[in-house]
Amino acid sequence: MTERSSDLIKDVLVDSELAKNIVPNKFKHTSKQGRARRQKLLMAAKKLSETRDIQDISLADVCEKAGIPRASAYHFFPNVESIFLALRFLSYIETFKALEKIEVHDFKRWEDYLAQVIRQSGQVFNNDVTKNKLMYGANTPEFQDHDYDERIDINMVGMIVGKLSDYYDMSSFEDIDDLFLIVYGIIHSIFALSFKQFDEITAEMCEETIKASVAYLRCYLPEHLPRR
């Protein structure tokens, strides 16, 4: 896992604060009981979001579902938006780890590796309705740091390009990261359209995503890249 990804995971797991990139206030060091309550709040919000629109869920709803008084919940989350931002952040971490397991050397061409990354991404989102809603649903909470989504995108693209560069000689493609950032945008755009139309990332839309992504990259990359 890249250094940047490790830093992101550390931010969300440390006891002293949930994640400084997600919520504005610093949290005091929490006990084992406190960490358990934080987890209950997160899981309660996730469970509620499986059957309800996120924007219709209040902090009171989450506290009632978790069986935790609202006054106690404020010690961990200042508002319901911060709970869903935490879930969104954790969703990114889980997605990153799932995609990181895909190895370039298992495929004959870079196109096949990219296709598997896209298909696996669709499967990860479809396996968890909350992930889909947090990423592609309407009126979902946004990070206060507007550059944060961009940094997450760069981190994901860096992992994919890094894997390709370890296997193929990509030295002649100076702007390869920029190309894959555009591809990343293509993937999210089609996935968002699929979720808007079908409430999921359909297999058909996954294949359309692959076609669009490969077609764009083939304007710059040969079908067969030289091996290292």
mmCIF file of C-alpha atoms in Angstrom, residues 41-146:
data_model
loop_
_atom_site.group_PDB
_atom_site.id
_atom_site.type_symbol
_atom_site.label_atom_id
_atom_site.label_comp_id
_atom_site.label_asym_id
_atom_site.label_seq_id
_atom_site.Cartn_x
_atom_site.Cartn_y
_atom_site.Cartn_z
ATOM 1 C CA LEU A 41 -23.033 4.928 15.622
ATOM 2 C CA LEU A 42 -21.308 4.190 12.335
ATOM 3 C CA MET A 43 -23.039 0.838 11.937
ATOM 4 C CA ALA A 44 -26.419 2.280 12.907
ATOM 5 C CA ALA A 45 -26.086 4.994 10.260
ATOM 6 C CA LYS A 46 -25.045 2.408 7.701
ATOM 7 C CA LYS A 47 -27.994 0.171 8.535
ATOM 8 C CA LEU A 48 -30.458 3.061 8.265
ATOM 9 C CA SER A 49 -29.005 4.137 4.925
ATOM 10 C CA GLU A 50 -29.705 0.731 3.429
ATOM 11 C CA THR A 51 -33.439 1.465 3.364
ATOM 12 C CA ARG A 52 -33.646 5.269 3.584
ATOM 13 C CA ASP A 53 -32.232 8.250 1.718
ATOM 14 C CA ILE A 54 -29.186 9.600 3.521
ATOM 15 C CA GLN A 55 -30.488 13.170 3.551
ATOM 16 C CA ASP A 56 -33.587 11.988 5.445
ATOM 17 C CA ILE A 57 -31.597 10.447 8.317
ATOM 18 C CA SER A 58 -31.060 12.627 11.396
ATOM 19 C CA LEU A 59 -28.589 12.327 14.241
ATOM 20 C CA ALA A 60 -31.527 11.466 16.498
ATOM 21 C CA ASP A 61 -32.402 8.564 14.168
ATOM 22 C CA VAL A 62 -28.846 7.232 14.313
ATOM 23 C CA CYS A 63 -28.666 7.573 18.101
ATOM 24 C CA GLU A 64 -31.968 5.756 18.545
ATOM 25 C CA LYS A 65 -30.854 2.949 16.239
ATOM 26 C CA ALA A 66 -27.522 2.653 18.046
ATOM 27 C CA GLY A 67 -29.078 2.875 21.508
ATOM 28 C CA ILE A 68 -26.771 5.760 22.443
ATOM 29 C CA PRO A 69 -27.963 9.074 23.985
ATOM 30 C CA ARG A 70 -27.521 12.059 21.683
ATOM 31 C CA ALA A 71 -25.507 13.908 24.332
ATOM 32 C CA SER A 72 -23.015 11.044 24.314
ATOM 33 C CA ALA A 73 -22.902 10.897 20.506
ATOM 34 C CA TYR A 74 -21.644 14.484 20.353
ATOM 35 C CA HIS A 75 -18.401 13.295 21.930
ATOM 36 C CA PHE A 76 -17.704 11.320 18.740
ATOM 37 C CA PHE A 77 -19.523 13.148 15.952
ATOM 38 C CA PRO A 78 -20.633 16.805 15.940
ATOM 39 C CA ASN A 79 -23.503 16.090 13.536
ATOM 40 C CA VAL A 80 -25.001 13.376 11.355
ATOM 41 C CA GLU A 81 -23.097 14.642 8.297
ATOM 42 C CA SER A 82 -19.784 13.786 9.948
ATOM 43 C CA ILE A 83 -20.989 10.211 10.521
ATOM 44 C CA PHE A 84 -21.719 9.727 6.844
ATOM 45 C CA LEU A 85 -18.460 11.398 5.869
ATOM 46 C CA ALA A 86 -16.686 8.868 8.075
ATOM 47 C CA LEU A 87 -18.554 6.039 6.340
ATOM 48 C CA ARG A 88 -17.661 7.517 2.973
ATOM 49 C CA PHE A 89 -14.018 7.684 3.965
ATOM 50 C CA LEU A 90 -14.014 4.104 5.206
ATOM 51 C CA SER A 91 -15.751 3.084 1.983
ATOM 52 C CA TYR A 92 -12.868 4.555 0.034
ATOM 53 C CA ILE A 93 -10.340 2.660 2.154
ATOM 54 C CA GLU A 94 -12.203 -0.631 1.628
ATOM 55 C CA THR A 95 -12.468 -0.015 -2.122
ATOM 56 C CA PHE A 96 -8.775 0.846 -2.358
ATOM 57 C CA LYS A 97 -7.784 -2.347 -0.554
ATOM 58 C CA ALA A 98 -10.033 -4.466 -2.802
ATOM 59 C CA LEU A 99 -8.588 -2.985 -6.001
ATOM 60 C CA GLU A 100 -5.031 -3.142 -4.706
ATOM 61 C CA LYS A 101 -5.277 -6.945 -4.644
ATOM 62 C CA ILE A 102 -5.641 -7.071 -8.443
ATOM 63 C CA GLU A 103 -2.225 -7.799 -9.978
ATOM 64 C CA VAL A 104 -1.196 -6.649 -13.449
ATOM 65 C CA HIS A 105 0.840 -9.801 -14.130
ATOM 66 C CA ASP A 106 -2.348 -11.892 -14.013
ATOM 67 C CA PHE A 107 -3.484 -10.363 -17.320
ATOM 68 C CA LYS A 108 -2.045 -10.498 -20.840
ATOM 69 C CA ARG A 109 -2.740 -6.848 -21.663
ATOM 70 C CA TRP A 110 -3.058 -3.603 -19.721
ATOM 71 C CA GLU A 111 -6.601 -3.320 -21.079
ATOM 72 C CA ASP A 112 -7.562 -6.569 -19.359
ATOM 73 C CA TYR A 113 -6.145 -5.349 -16.043
ATOM 74 C CA LEU A 114 -8.068 -2.084 -16.323
ATOM 75 C CA ALA A 115 -11.249 -3.969 -17.224
ATOM 76 C CA GLN A 116 -10.940 -6.080 -14.078
ATOM 77 C CA VAL A 117 -10.362 -2.965 -11.950
ATOM 78 C CA ILE A 118 -13.575 -1.477 -13.337
ATOM 79 C CA ARG A 119 -15.599 -4.667 -12.914
ATOM 80 C CA GLN A 120 -14.312 -5.149 -9.376
ATOM 81 C CA SER A 121 -15.178 -1.533 -8.551
ATOM 82 C CA GLY A 122 -18.732 -2.072 -9.728
ATOM 83 C CA GLN A 123 -19.007 -5.246 -7.673
ATOM 84 C CA VAL A 124 -17.666 -3.532 -4.544
ATOM 85 C CA PHE A 125 -20.260 -0.783 -4.818
ATOM 86 C CA ASN A 126 -23.115 -3.158 -5.619
ATOM 87 C CA ASN A 127 -22.249 -5.348 -2.640
ATOM 88 C CA ASP A 128 -22.927 -2.414 -0.310
ATOM 89 C CA VAL A 129 -25.850 -0.101 -1.039
ATOM 90 C CA THR A 130 -24.458 2.494 1.372
ATOM 91 C CA LYS A 131 -21.270 2.755 -0.698
ATOM 92 C CA ASN A 132 -23.330 3.437 -3.806
ATOM 93 C CA LYS A 133 -25.437 6.063 -2.058
ATOM 94 C CA LEU A 134 -22.459 7.821 -0.505
ATOM 95 C CA MET A 135 -20.584 7.978 -3.797
ATOM 96 C CA TYR A 136 -23.352 8.491 -6.337
ATOM 97 C CA GLY A 137 -26.529 9.385 -4.454
ATOM 98 C CA ALA A 138 -28.035 12.853 -4.533
ATOM 99 C CA ASN A 139 -27.509 15.320 -1.649
ATOM 100 C CA THR A 140 -24.855 13.261 0.124
ATOM 101 C CA PRO A 141 -22.520 15.103 2.544
ATOM 102 C CA GLU A 142 -19.369 16.671 1.116
ATOM 103 C CA PHE A 143 -15.975 17.045 2.718
ATOM 104 C CA GLN A 144 -15.318 20.523 4.096
ATOM 105 C CA ASP A 145 -11.899 20.362 2.460
ATOM 106 C CA HIS A 146 -12.949 20.629 -1.192
#
